[in-house]
Amino acid sequence: MDEVDAVELRRAYELVLAEVDAGGFGPPADGELGADQIVAHLAANDELMSEATEAVLAGSPFAYYDLETIHRPQLDALVSECGGLDALAALLRATSQKLCALAERLGPAAETSVDTVLREGFDLDVDESLPWGRVLDLHTRVHLPMHLAQLRALRRQPHLA
């Protein structure tokens, strides 16, 4: 993989943001994240991924640890700081746009290995050095769709795609 598919990355974010904009989320099941926490998680994760992408572009070593990106107290603090889903959606728009713009610049640097730890449920469990473009591909094809499905499951009314 020499290039990151920034078009697909942007499309994955558009789907998530359209779901967030549609609103109508109910409460999560016990132990699950609510819509506001999911959006906070994605925005915080975008910040980490942007830092890693900037380091790759600068030729600096970097390790990327998602660990469900941030623990719940930090997610709750970010939710509180933003004051609601609309502000969190605006934050996610900004963080995702930044990450997509950085990803578009990667070119051959996408092959740069980055020590990566990703753990989210049973869908994503990585603890190895991966080309950064592969990590961004996992984010596009696995991570974002997984959270899109979580948001859809929180909808009070079934969402018709």
CSV table of C-alpha atoms in Angstrom, one decimal:
chain,number,residue,atom,x,y,z
A,1,MET,CA,0.0,0.0,0.0
A,2,ASP,CA,1.7,3.1,-1.2
A,3,GLU,CA,-1.1,5.5,-0.7
A,4,VAL,CA,-3.9,6.1,1.9
A,5,ASP,CA,-7.4,6.1,0.4
A,6,ALA,CA,-8.3,9.5,1.7
A,7,VAL,CA,-11.5,9.4,-0.4
A,8,GLU,CA,-12.7,6.3,1.5
A,9,LEU,CA,-11.6,7.8,4.8
A,10,ARG,CA,-13.6,11.0,4.2
A,11,ARG,CA,-16.6,8.9,3.1
A,12,ALA,CA,-16.5,6.8,6.3
A,13,TYR,CA,-16.5,10.0,8.3
A,14,GLU,CA,-19.4,11.4,6.3
A,15,LEU,CA,-21.5,8.3,7.1
A,16,VAL,CA,-20.7,8.7,10.9
A,17,LEU,CA,-21.4,12.4,10.9
A,18,ALA,CA,-24.7,12.0,9.0
A,19,GLU,CA,-25.7,9.5,11.6
A,20,VAL,CA,-24.8,11.9,14.4
A,21,ASP,CA,-26.6,14.7,12.7
A,22,ALA,CA,-29.7,12.6,12.4
A,23,GLY,CA,-29.9,12.4,16.2
A,24,GLY,CA,-32.6,10.6,18.0
A,25,PHE,CA,-30.3,8.4,20.1
A,26,GLY,CA,-31.6,6.5,23.1
A,27,PRO,CA,-29.6,5.5,26.2
A,28,PRO,CA,-26.9,2.9,25.8
A,29,ALA,CA,-27.2,-0.6,27.3
A,30,ASP,CA,-25.4,-1.0,30.6
A,31,GLY,CA,-21.6,-0.8,30.1
A,32,GLU,CA,-21.9,0.5,26.6
A,33,LEU,CA,-21.0,4.0,25.3
A,34,GLY,CA,-23.7,6.6,24.6
A,35,ALA,CA,-23.8,8.6,21.4
A,36,ASP,CA,-22.0,11.5,23.0
A,37,GLN,CA,-19.2,9.3,24.3
A,38,ILE,CA,-18.8,7.5,20.9
A,39,VAL,CA,-18.4,10.9,19.2
A,40,ALA,CA,-15.9,12.1,21.9
A,41,HIS,CA,-14.0,8.8,21.5
A,42,LEU,CA,-13.7,9.3,17.8
A,43,ALA,CA,-12.6,13.0,18.1
A,44,ALA,CA,-10.0,12.1,20.8
A,45,ASN,CA,-8.8,9.2,18.6
A,46,ASP,CA,-8.5,11.5,15.6
A,47,GLU,CA,-6.2,13.8,17.6
A,48,LEU,CA,-4.0,10.8,18.4
A,49,MET,CA,-4.0,9.7,14.8
A,50,SER,CA,-3.2,13.2,13.6
A,51,GLU,CA,-0.2,13.4,16.0
A,52,ALA,CA,1.0,10.0,14.7
A,53,THR,CA,0.5,11.1,11.0
A,54,GLU,CA,2.4,14.4,11.7
A,55,ALA,CA,5.2,12.4,13.2
A,56,VAL,CA,5.3,10.1,10.2
A,57,LEU,CA,5.4,13.1,7.8
A,58,ALA,CA,8.2,14.6,9.9
A,59,GLY,CA,10.2,11.4,9.9
A,60,SER,CA,10.0,11.1,13.7
A,61,PRO,CA,9.4,7.9,15.6
A,62,PHE,CA,6.0,7.5,17.1
A,63,ALA,CA,3.9,4.9,18.9
A,64,TYR,CA,0.2,4.9,18.6
A,65,TYR,CA,-1.9,3.5,21.4
A,66,ASP,CA,-5.7,3.5,21.1
A,67,LEU,CA,-6.6,1.6,24.2
A,68,GLU,CA,-10.2,2.4,23.3
A,69,THR,CA,-8.5,5.8,22.7
A,70,ILE,CA,-9.3,7.3,26.1
A,71,HIS,CA,-10.8,5.9,29.3
A,72,ARG,CA,-14.4,6.7,30.2
A,73,PRO,CA,-13.5,9.4,32.8
A,74,GLN,CA,-11.6,11.3,30.0
A,75,LEU,CA,-14.5,10.7,27.6
A,76,ASP,CA,-17.0,12.0,30.1
A,77,ALA,CA,-14.8,15.1,30.7
A,78,LEU,CA,-14.6,15.8,27.0
A,79,VAL,CA,-18.4,15.4,26.7
A,80,SER,CA,-18.9,17.8,29.6
A,81,GLU,CA,-16.4,20.2,28.2
A,82,CYS,CA,-18.1,20.3,24.8
A,83,GLY,CA,-21.6,20.6,26.4
A,84,GLY,CA,-23.5,18.3,24.1
A,85,LEU,CA,-23.7,16.2,21.0
A,86,ASP,CA,-23.9,19.2,18.6
A,87,ALA,CA,-20.6,20.6,19.9
A,88,LEU,CA,-19.0,17.1,19.9
A,89,ALA,CA,-20.1,16.7,16.2
A,90,ALA,CA,-18.5,20.0,15.4
A,91,LEU,CA,-15.3,18.8,17.1
A,92,LEU,CA,-15.4,15.5,15.2
A,93,ARG,CA,-15.8,17.4,11.9
A,94,ALA,CA,-12.7,19.5,12.7
A,95,THR,CA,-10.6,16.5,13.9
A,96,SER,CA,-11.6,14.3,11.0
A,97,GLN,CA,-11.0,17.0,8.5
A,98,LYS,CA,-7.5,17.5,9.9
A,99,LEU,CA,-6.7,13.7,9.9
A,100,CYS,CA,-8.0,13.4,6.3
A,101,ALA,CA,-5.9,16.3,5.1
A,102,LEU,CA,-2.8,14.8,6.8
A,103,ALA,CA,-3.6,11.4,5.3
A,104,GLU,CA,-3.7,12.9,1.8
A,105,ARG,CA,-0.2,14.1,2.3
A,106,LEU,CA,1.3,10.8,3.3
A,107,GLY,CA,2.2,9.3,-0.1
A,108,PRO,CA,5.0,6.8,0.2
A,109,ALA,CA,5.4,7.7,3.9
A,110,ALA,CA,2.3,5.6,4.5
A,111,GLU,CA,4.7,2.6,4.5
A,112,THR,CA,6.4,4.0,7.7
A,113,SER,CA,6.1,1.4,10.5
A,114,VAL,CA,4.5,2.7,13.7
A,115,ASP,CA,4.3,0.6,16.9
A,116,THR,CA,0.5,0.3,17.2
A,117,VAL,CA,-1.8,-0.9,19.9
A,118,LEU,CA,-5.5,-1.1,19.0
A,119,ARG,CA,-8.1,-2.8,21.2
A,120,GLU,CA,-11.8,-2.4,20.8
A,121,GLY,CA,-14.0,-5.4,21.6
A,122,PHE,CA,-13.6,-8.4,19.5
A,123,ASP,CA,-13.4,-6.5,16.2
A,124,LEU,CA,-10.0,-5.0,16.6
A,125,ASP,CA,-7.0,-6.3,18.5
A,126,VAL,CA,-3.6,-5.2,17.2
A,127,ASP,CA,-0.3,-5.0,19.1
A,128,GLU,CA,2.5,-4.8,16.6
A,129,SER,CA,4.4,-2.5,14.3
A,130,LEU,CA,2.4,-1.7,11.2
A,131,PRO,CA,2.8,0.5,8.2
A,132,TRP,CA,0.9,3.7,9.2
A,133,GLY,CA,-1.2,3.5,6.0
A,134,ARG,CA,-2.4,0.1,7.2
A,135,VAL,CA,-3.5,1.6,10.5
A,136,LEU,CA,-5.4,4.3,8.7
A,137,ASP,CA,-7.0,1.6,6.5
A,138,LEU,CA,-8.1,-0.3,9.6
A,139,HIS,CA,-9.6,2.9,11.0
A,140,THR,CA,-11.5,3.4,7.7
A,141,ARG,CA,-12.7,-0.1,7.2
A,142,VAL,CA,-13.1,-1.4,10.7
A,143,HIS,CA,-13.0,1.2,13.4
A,144,LEU,CA,-15.3,3.9,11.9
A,145,PRO,CA,-17.9,1.3,10.7
A,146,MET,CA,-17.9,-0.3,14.1
A,147,HIS,CA,-18.8,3.0,15.8
A,148,LEU,CA,-21.3,3.8,13.0
A,149,ALA,CA,-23.1,0.5,13.8
A,150,GLN,CA,-23.1,1.4,17.5
A,151,LEU,CA,-24.7,4.8,16.8
A,152,ARG,CA,-27.3,3.1,14.6
A,153,ALA,CA,-28.1,0.7,17.4
A,154,LEU,CA,-28.7,3.6,19.8
A,155,ARG,CA,-31.3,5.1,17.5
A,156,ARG,CA,-34.8,5.1,19.1
A,157,GLN,CA,-36.3,4.7,15.7
A,158,PRO,CA,-34.7,2.2,13.2
A,159,HIS,CA,-32.5,4.1,10.8
A,160,LEU,CA,-33.1,3.5,7.2
A,161,ALA,CA,-29.9,3.7,5.2
